[in-house]
Amino acid sequence: MSTTVTSSNGATAVPRRDSGTRLTFLRAVHAEWIKLTSLRSSYVILAVALLGMVGVGMLKAFSVADMAASFAVYGGPAGAEREGILKEFSIFAREVPATGIMVAQFLIASLAVIQIGSEYSTGMITTTLTAVPRRMTAVLSKTLVIAATAFATGILGALISYAVAQPILQPQGLGYALTADGVVRSILNAAVFLALIAVLGLGIGAMLRNSAGGLVATLGILMILPVIVAILSGLGDAFQDVGLFLPASAGGDMVAIRTSPERLTPVQGGLVVLAWTAAAVGGGLASVKYRDA
C-alpha cells in the first residue's frame, strides 16, 4: 500500500510505501526474547541452574569414584558377580551428566513462572496483549522462548558435567566417551525434560496469574508432592505406583541409562512429563484466552 505526500507549495507528489511492520509470530518471539534477556534475574537464575547441574554432577562423580575405589581396595565377589558390580559402576558413571536436572528443574520452573506471573502482577500483560492482540500467539511465543532457553541450559549443563566428571572417574577406569551407550540419549532427554518443566511452570503461571502462587504450586508439584506420596507409600503399593507418575520421578526415569523393571522406561517417563506439561499449557491457554487480562 502506498500514500502520496504533497508539499505545501504544490510541488510534485512523491509516493511512499508503508514500512511493513505487520506483527508476525517471529516478531512476537523476538519481543519475548528481549523481555527475558533484559532482566538481570534471568541471568542469575540460569547461572545458578547451570552451576547446580555441574555441582550435583561432580558430587555424583566423586561418589561413584569413591565406591569404585573402595571396591578395588577391599575386594569383593569374584567371577560373574564381580563383573556385574563393575558394570553397575559404569552405568552410574554414565548417568552423571544428567544427574543435575533434579536441582535445575526447580530453578527453570521458577524462571518460567516469573516470566508470565510478573506481567500479571505489574499489569504489563495489558501492554503485551495490546502489542500482540492474538492471545494464543502471545502465550505460544513465551512458551517457545522459555522452552528453548531451558533446553539450551540443559544441554550446556550436561556437557559441562560430563567434561568435569571425566578427570574424577578416569583414575578408577570409569571414564567414557560421549558416544558410550546411552550417554547422548540421556543428555538430550535431560534437556528435553527441563524444556518441558519450563513450559509446565509457564502454564501454571498463566493459570494462577501470580508469581508467588505459581511458584508455590509448581514447586509443590515438583518437590512437596513426591515427599507426601513417599510418606504415604508405606500404607500400600498404590501410592508407590502413583509416585511413578509424578513429574520429578518420571523425569528421573526419562534420563536414566537403565531403569529397573518396576520403574518407567525413558520413553514412558517422557510421556508422563509431556502429559503434565500439556495439561498445564491447556489450562494456561484457556485462562489467557477466556479471562480478562
CSV table of C-alpha atoms in Angstrom, one decimal:
chain,number,residue,atom,x,y,z
A,1,MET,CA,0.0,0.0,0.0
A,2,SER,CA,1.3,3.5,-0.8
A,3,THR,CA,0.4,7.0,0.2
A,4,THR,CA,1.1,10.3,-1.6
A,5,VAL,CA,2.9,13.2,0.1
A,6,THR,CA,2.3,16.7,-1.4
A,7,SER,CA,4.3,19.8,-0.3
A,8,SER,CA,2.5,23.0,0.8
A,9,ASN,CA,3.7,24.9,-2.4
A,10,GLY,CA,2.0,22.4,-4.7
A,11,ALA,CA,5.2,20.5,-5.7
A,12,THR,CA,5.1,17.2,-7.4
A,13,ALA,CA,3.6,14.4,-5.1
A,14,VAL,CA,6.0,11.7,-4.0
A,15,PRO,CA,4.7,8.2,-3.5
A,16,ARG,CA,5.7,6.5,-0.2
A,17,ARG,CA,5.2,2.9,1.0
A,18,ASP,CA,4.3,1.8,4.5
A,19,SER,CA,7.2,0.3,6.5
A,20,GLY,CA,5.5,-3.1,6.7
A,21,THR,CA,5.6,-3.6,10.4
A,22,ARG,CA,2.8,-6.2,10.4
A,23,LEU,CA,3.0,-8.4,13.5
A,24,THR,CA,4.2,-11.9,12.9
A,25,PHE,CA,4.8,-14.9,15.2
A,26,LEU,CA,8.6,-14.4,14.8
A,27,ARG,CA,8.3,-10.8,15.8
A,28,ALA,CA,6.4,-11.8,18.9
A,29,VAL,CA,9.1,-14.4,19.7
A,30,HIS,CA,11.8,-11.8,19.3
A,31,ALA,CA,9.9,-9.4,21.7
A,32,GLU,CA,9.6,-12.2,24.3
A,33,TRP,CA,13.3,-13.0,23.9
A,34,ILE,CA,14.2,-9.3,24.5
A,35,LYS,CA,12.0,-9.2,27.6
A,36,LEU,CA,13.6,-12.4,29.0
A,37,THR,CA,17.2,-11.3,28.3
A,38,SER,CA,16.7,-7.8,29.6
A,39,LEU,CA,16.1,-8.9,33.1
A,40,ARG,CA,19.1,-9.5,35.3
A,41,SER,CA,17.2,-12.1,37.3
A,42,SER,CA,17.0,-14.3,34.2
A,43,TYR,CA,20.8,-14.5,34.0
A,44,VAL,CA,21.1,-15.1,37.8
A,45,ILE,CA,18.5,-18.0,37.8
A,46,LEU,CA,20.0,-19.6,34.7
A,47,ALA,CA,23.6,-19.3,36.0
A,48,VAL,CA,22.6,-20.9,39.3
A,49,ALA,CA,20.7,-23.6,37.5
A,50,LEU,CA,23.8,-24.3,35.4
A,51,LEU,CA,26.1,-24.3,38.5
A,52,GLY,CA,23.6,-26.6,40.3
A,53,MET,CA,23.7,-29.1,37.4
A,54,VAL,CA,27.5,-29.1,37.3
A,55,GLY,CA,27.8,-29.2,41.1
A,56,VAL,CA,25.5,-32.2,41.5
A,57,GLY,CA,27.2,-34.0,38.6
A,58,MET,CA,30.5,-33.5,40.4
A,59,LEU,CA,29.2,-34.9,43.6
A,60,LYS,CA,27.8,-37.9,41.8
A,61,ALA,CA,31.1,-38.5,40.0
A,62,PHE,CA,33.0,-38.3,43.3
A,63,SER,CA,30.5,-40.7,44.9
A,64,VAL,CA,30.8,-43.3,42.1
A,65,ALA,CA,34.6,-42.9,42.0
A,66,ASP,CA,34.8,-43.5,45.8
A,67,MET,CA,32.6,-46.6,45.6
A,68,ALA,CA,34.8,-48.0,42.9
A,69,ALA,CA,38.0,-47.2,44.8
A,70,SER,CA,36.6,-48.9,48.0
A,71,PHE,CA,35.6,-51.9,46.0
A,72,ALA,CA,39.1,-52.2,44.5
A,73,VAL,CA,40.8,-51.9,47.9
A,74,TYR,CA,38.6,-54.2,49.9
A,75,GLY,CA,37.8,-56.6,47.1
A,76,GLY,CA,34.6,-58.4,46.7
A,77,PRO,CA,32.9,-61.3,44.9
A,78,ALA,CA,34.8,-62.9,42.0
A,79,GLY,CA,33.8,-64.0,38.6
A,80,ALA,CA,30.4,-63.1,37.1
A,81,GLU,CA,29.2,-61.3,40.2
A,82,ARG,CA,32.2,-59.0,40.2
A,83,GLU,CA,31.7,-58.2,36.6
A,84,GLY,CA,28.1,-57.3,37.3
A,85,ILE,CA,29.2,-54.9,40.1
A,86,LEU,CA,31.7,-53.2,37.8
A,87,LYS,CA,29.0,-52.9,35.2
A,88,GLU,CA,26.8,-51.1,37.7
A,89,PHE,CA,29.6,-48.7,38.4
A,90,SER,CA,29.9,-48.0,34.7
A,91,ILE,CA,26.2,-47.3,34.4
A,92,PHE,CA,26.3,-44.9,37.5
A,93,ALA,CA,29.2,-43.1,35.8
A,94,ARG,CA,27.3,-42.6,32.5
A,95,GLU,CA,24.4,-41.2,34.4
A,96,VAL,CA,26.5,-38.3,35.9
A,97,PRO,CA,25.9,-35.7,33.1
A,98,ALA,CA,22.1,-35.7,33.6
A,99,THR,CA,22.0,-36.1,37.4
A,100,GLY,CA,21.8,-32.3,38.0
A,101,ILE,CA,18.4,-31.9,36.4
A,102,MET,CA,16.9,-32.7,39.8
A,103,VAL,CA,18.2,-29.4,41.1
A,104,ALA,CA,17.9,-27.4,37.9
A,105,GLN,CA,14.3,-28.2,37.4
A,106,PHE,CA,13.2,-26.0,40.4
A,107,LEU,CA,15.1,-23.0,39.1
A,108,ILE,CA,14.0,-23.4,35.5
A,109,ALA,CA,10.4,-23.8,36.6
A,110,SER,CA,10.7,-20.7,38.8
A,111,LEU,CA,12.0,-18.6,35.9
A,112,ALA,CA,9.1,-19.7,33.7
A,113,VAL,CA,6.5,-18.9,36.3
A,114,ILE,CA,8.1,-15.4,36.9
A,115,GLN,CA,8.2,-14.8,33.1
A,116,ILE,CA,4.4,-14.6,32.9
A,117,GLY,CA,3.4,-14.1,36.6
A,118,SER,CA,5.3,-10.9,36.9
A,119,GLU,CA,3.5,-9.5,33.9
A,120,TYR,CA,0.1,-10.0,35.6
A,121,SER,CA,1.4,-8.7,38.9
A,122,THR,CA,2.7,-5.4,37.3
A,123,GLY,CA,0.0,-5.0,34.7
A,124,MET,CA,2.4,-5.4,31.9
A,125,ILE,CA,0.3,-8.2,30.5
A,126,THR,CA,-2.1,-5.5,29.2
A,127,THR,CA,0.7,-3.9,27.2
A,128,THR,CA,1.7,-7.4,25.9
A,129,LEU,CA,-1.8,-8.2,24.7
A,130,THR,CA,-2.2,-4.8,23.2
A,131,ALA,CA,1.0,-5.3,21.2
A,132,VAL,CA,0.1,-8.9,20.4
A,133,PRO,CA,-3.8,-8.9,20.1
A,134,ARG,CA,-3.9,-12.7,19.3
A,135,ARG,CA,-3.6,-14.1,22.8
A,136,MET,CA,-2.6,-17.6,21.6
A,137,THR,CA,0.3,-16.0,19.8
A,138,ALA,CA,1.4,-14.1,22.9
A,139,VAL,CA,1.4,-17.3,25.0
A,140,LEU,CA,3.0,-19.6,22.4
A,141,SER,CA,5.8,-17.1,21.8
A,142,LYS,CA,6.5,-17.1,25.5
A,143,THR,CA,6.4,-20.9,25.5
A,144,LEU,CA,8.9,-21.2,22.7
A,145,VAL,CA,11.3,-18.8,24.2
A,146,ILE,CA,11.4,-20.3,27.7
A,147,ALA,CA,11.4,-23.9,26.3
A,148,ALA,CA,14.4,-23.1,24.0
A,149,THR,CA,16.2,-21.4,26.9
A,150,ALA,CA,15.7,-24.3,29.2
A,151,PHE,CA,16.7,-26.8,26.5
A,152,ALA,CA,20.0,-24.9,25.9
A,153,THR,CA,20.7,-24.7,29.6
A,154,GLY,CA,20.2,-28.4,29.9
A,155,ILE,CA,22.5,-29.3,27.1
A,156,LEU,CA,25.2,-26.9,28.3
A,157,GLY,CA,24.9,-28.1,31.9
A,158,ALA,CA,25.1,-31.8,31.0
A,159,LEU,CA,28.0,-31.3,28.7
A,160,ILE,CA,30.0,-29.4,31.3
A,161,SER,CA,29.1,-32.0,33.9
A,162,TYR,CA,30.4,-34.7,31.5
A,163,ALA,CA,33.7,-32.8,31.0
A,164,VAL,CA,34.2,-32.1,34.7
A,165,ALA,CA,33.4,-35.7,35.7
A,166,GLN,CA,36.0,-37.4,33.4
A,167,PRO,CA,39.1,-36.5,35.4
A,168,ILE,CA,37.3,-37.7,38.5
A,169,LEU,CA,36.2,-41.0,37.0
A,170,GLN,CA,39.2,-42.0,34.8
A,171,PRO,CA,41.6,-43.0,37.7
A,172,GLN,CA,39.1,-45.7,38.6
A,173,GLY,CA,38.8,-46.8,35.0
A,174,LEU,CA,35.3,-45.4,34.7
A,175,GLY,CA,36.0,-42.7,32.1
A,176,TYR,CA,33.9,-42.9,28.9
A,177,ALA,CA,33.3,-41.1,25.6
A,178,LEU,CA,30.2,-39.1,24.7
A,179,THR,CA,29.4,-41.9,22.2
A,180,ALA,CA,29.2,-44.5,25.0
A,181,ASP,CA,26.0,-46.4,25.2
A,182,GLY,CA,23.1,-44.2,26.3
A,183,VAL,CA,25.1,-41.1,27.1
A,184,VAL,CA,23.9,-38.9,24.2
A,185,ARG,CA,20.3,-40.0,24.7
A,186,SER,CA,20.5,-39.2,28.4
A,187,ILE,CA,21.9,-35.7,27.8
A,188,LEU,CA,19.2,-34.9,25.2
A,189,ASN,CA,16.5,-36.2,27.4
A,190,ALA,CA,17.8,-34.1,30.3
A,191,ALA,CA,17.5,-31.0,28.1
A,192,VAL,CA,14.0,-32.0,26.9
A,193,PHE,CA,12.9,-32.6,30.5
A,194,LEU,CA,14.0,-29.1,31.5
A,195,ALA,CA,12.2,-27.6,28.5
A,196,LEU,CA,9.0,-29.5,29.4
A,197,ILE,CA,9.3,-28.4,33.1
A,198,ALA,CA,9.8,-24.8,31.9
A,199,VAL,CA,6.6,-25.0,29.9
A,200,LEU,CA,4.8,-26.6,32.8
A,201,GLY,CA,5.8,-23.7,35.0
A,202,LEU,CA,4.7,-21.2,32.4
A,203,GLY,CA,1.3,-22.9,32.1
A,204,ILE,CA,0.7,-22.9,35.8
A,205,GLY,CA,1.8,-19.2,36.0
A,206,ALA,CA,-0.7,-18.4,33.3
A,207,MET,CA,-3.5,-20.1,35.1
A,208,LEU,CA,-2.8,-18.6,38.5
A,209,ARG,CA,-1.7,-15.2,37.2
A,210,ASN,CA,0.5,-14.6,40.2
A,211,SER,CA,4.2,-15.2,40.6
A,212,ALA,CA,4.0,-16.2,44.3
A,213,GLY,CA,1.1,-18.5,43.8
A,214,GLY,CA,2.6,-20.0,40.6
A,215,LEU,CA,5.9,-20.7,42.4
A,216,VAL,CA,4.2,-22.4,45.3
A,217,ALA,CA,2.0,-24.6,43.1
A,218,THR,CA,4.9,-25.5,40.7
A,219,LEU,CA,7.4,-26.3,43.4
A,220,GLY,CA,4.7,-28.1,45.3
A,221,ILE,CA,4.2,-30.4,42.4
A,222,LEU,CA,7.9,-30.9,41.8
A,223,MET,CA,9.1,-31.1,45.4
A,224,ILE,CA,6.4,-31.4,48.1
A,225,LEU,CA,4.0,-33.8,46.3
A,226,PRO,CA,6.7,-36.5,45.9
A,227,VAL,CA,7.6,-36.3,49.6
A,228,ILE,CA,3.9,-36.7,50.6
A,229,VAL,CA,3.5,-39.7,48.2
A,230,ALA,CA,6.7,-41.3,49.5
A,231,ILE,CA,5.4,-41.0,53.1
A,232,LEU,CA,2.0,-42.5,52.1
A,233,SER,CA,3.7,-45.3,50.2
A,234,GLY,CA,4.1,-47.2,53.4
A,235,LEU,CA,0.3,-47.5,53.5
A,236,GLY,CA,0.1,-49.5,50.3
A,237,ASP,CA,1.6,-50.2,46.9
A,238,ALA,CA,-0.9,-48.0,45.2
A,239,PHE,CA,0.9,-44.9,46.5
A,240,GLN,CA,4.2,-46.2,45.2
A,241,ASP,CA,2.6,-46.6,41.7
A,242,VAL,CA,1.2,-43.0,42.0
A,243,GLY,CA,4.7,-41.8,42.7
A,244,LEU,CA,6.0,-43.1,39.4
A,245,PHE,CA,3.7,-40.7,37.5
A,246,LEU,CA,4.8,-37.5,39.2
A,247,PRO,CA,6.9,-35.2,37.0
A,248,ALA,CA,10.1,-35.4,39.1
A,249,SER,CA,10.1,-39.2,39.3
A,250,ALA,CA,9.2,-39.6,35.7
A,251,GLY,CA,12.0,-37.2,34.7
A,252,GLY,CA,14.5,-39.3,36.6
A,253,ASP,CA,13.4,-42.4,34.6
A,254,MET,CA,13.4,-40.3,31.4
A,255,VAL,CA,17.2,-39.6,31.7
A,256,ALA,CA,18.2,-42.9,33.2
A,257,ILE,CA,20.7,-45.1,31.3
A,258,ARG,CA,18.9,-48.1,32.6
A,259,THR,CA,15.7,-48.5,34.6
A,260,SER,CA,14.6,-51.4,36.7
A,261,PRO,CA,11.5,-53.4,35.7
A,262,GLU,CA,9.3,-51.7,38.4
A,263,ARG,CA,10.2,-48.3,37.1
A,264,LEU,CA,9.1,-46.5,33.9
A,265,THR,CA,11.2,-46.7,30.8
A,266,PRO,CA,12.7,-43.5,29.4
A,267,VAL,CA,10.0,-43.2,26.8
A,268,GLN,CA,7.2,-43.8,29.3
A,269,GLY,CA,8.8,-41.2,31.7
A,270,GLY,CA,8.9,-38.7,28.8
A,271,LEU,CA,5.3,-39.3,28.0
A,272,VAL,CA,4.3,-38.8,31.6
A,273,VAL,CA,6.1,-35.4,31.8
A,274,LEU,CA,4.6,-34.4,28.5
A,275,ALA,CA,1.1,-35.2,29.8
A,276,TRP,CA,1.7,-33.0,32.9
A,277,THR,CA,3.0,-30.2,30.6
A,278,ALA,CA,0.2,-30.5,28.1
A,279,ALA,CA,-2.4,-30.2,30.9
A,280,ALA,CA,-0.7,-27.1,32.4
A,281,VAL,CA,-0.4,-25.5,29.0
A,282,GLY,CA,-4.0,-26.2,28.1
A,283,GLY,CA,-5.2,-24.6,31.4
A,284,GLY,CA,-2.9,-21.6,30.8
A,285,LEU,CA,-4.1,-21.1,27.3
A,286,ALA,CA,-7.7,-21.3,28.3
A,287,SER,CA,-7.1,-18.8,31.1
A,288,VAL,CA,-5.4,-16.3,28.9
A,289,LYS,CA,-8.0,-16.7,26.1
A,290,TYR,CA,-11.2,-16.6,28.1
A,291,ARG,CA,-10.4,-14.5,31.1
A,292,ASP,CA,-9.9,-10.7,31.2
A,293,ALA,CA,-6.3,-9.5,31.5
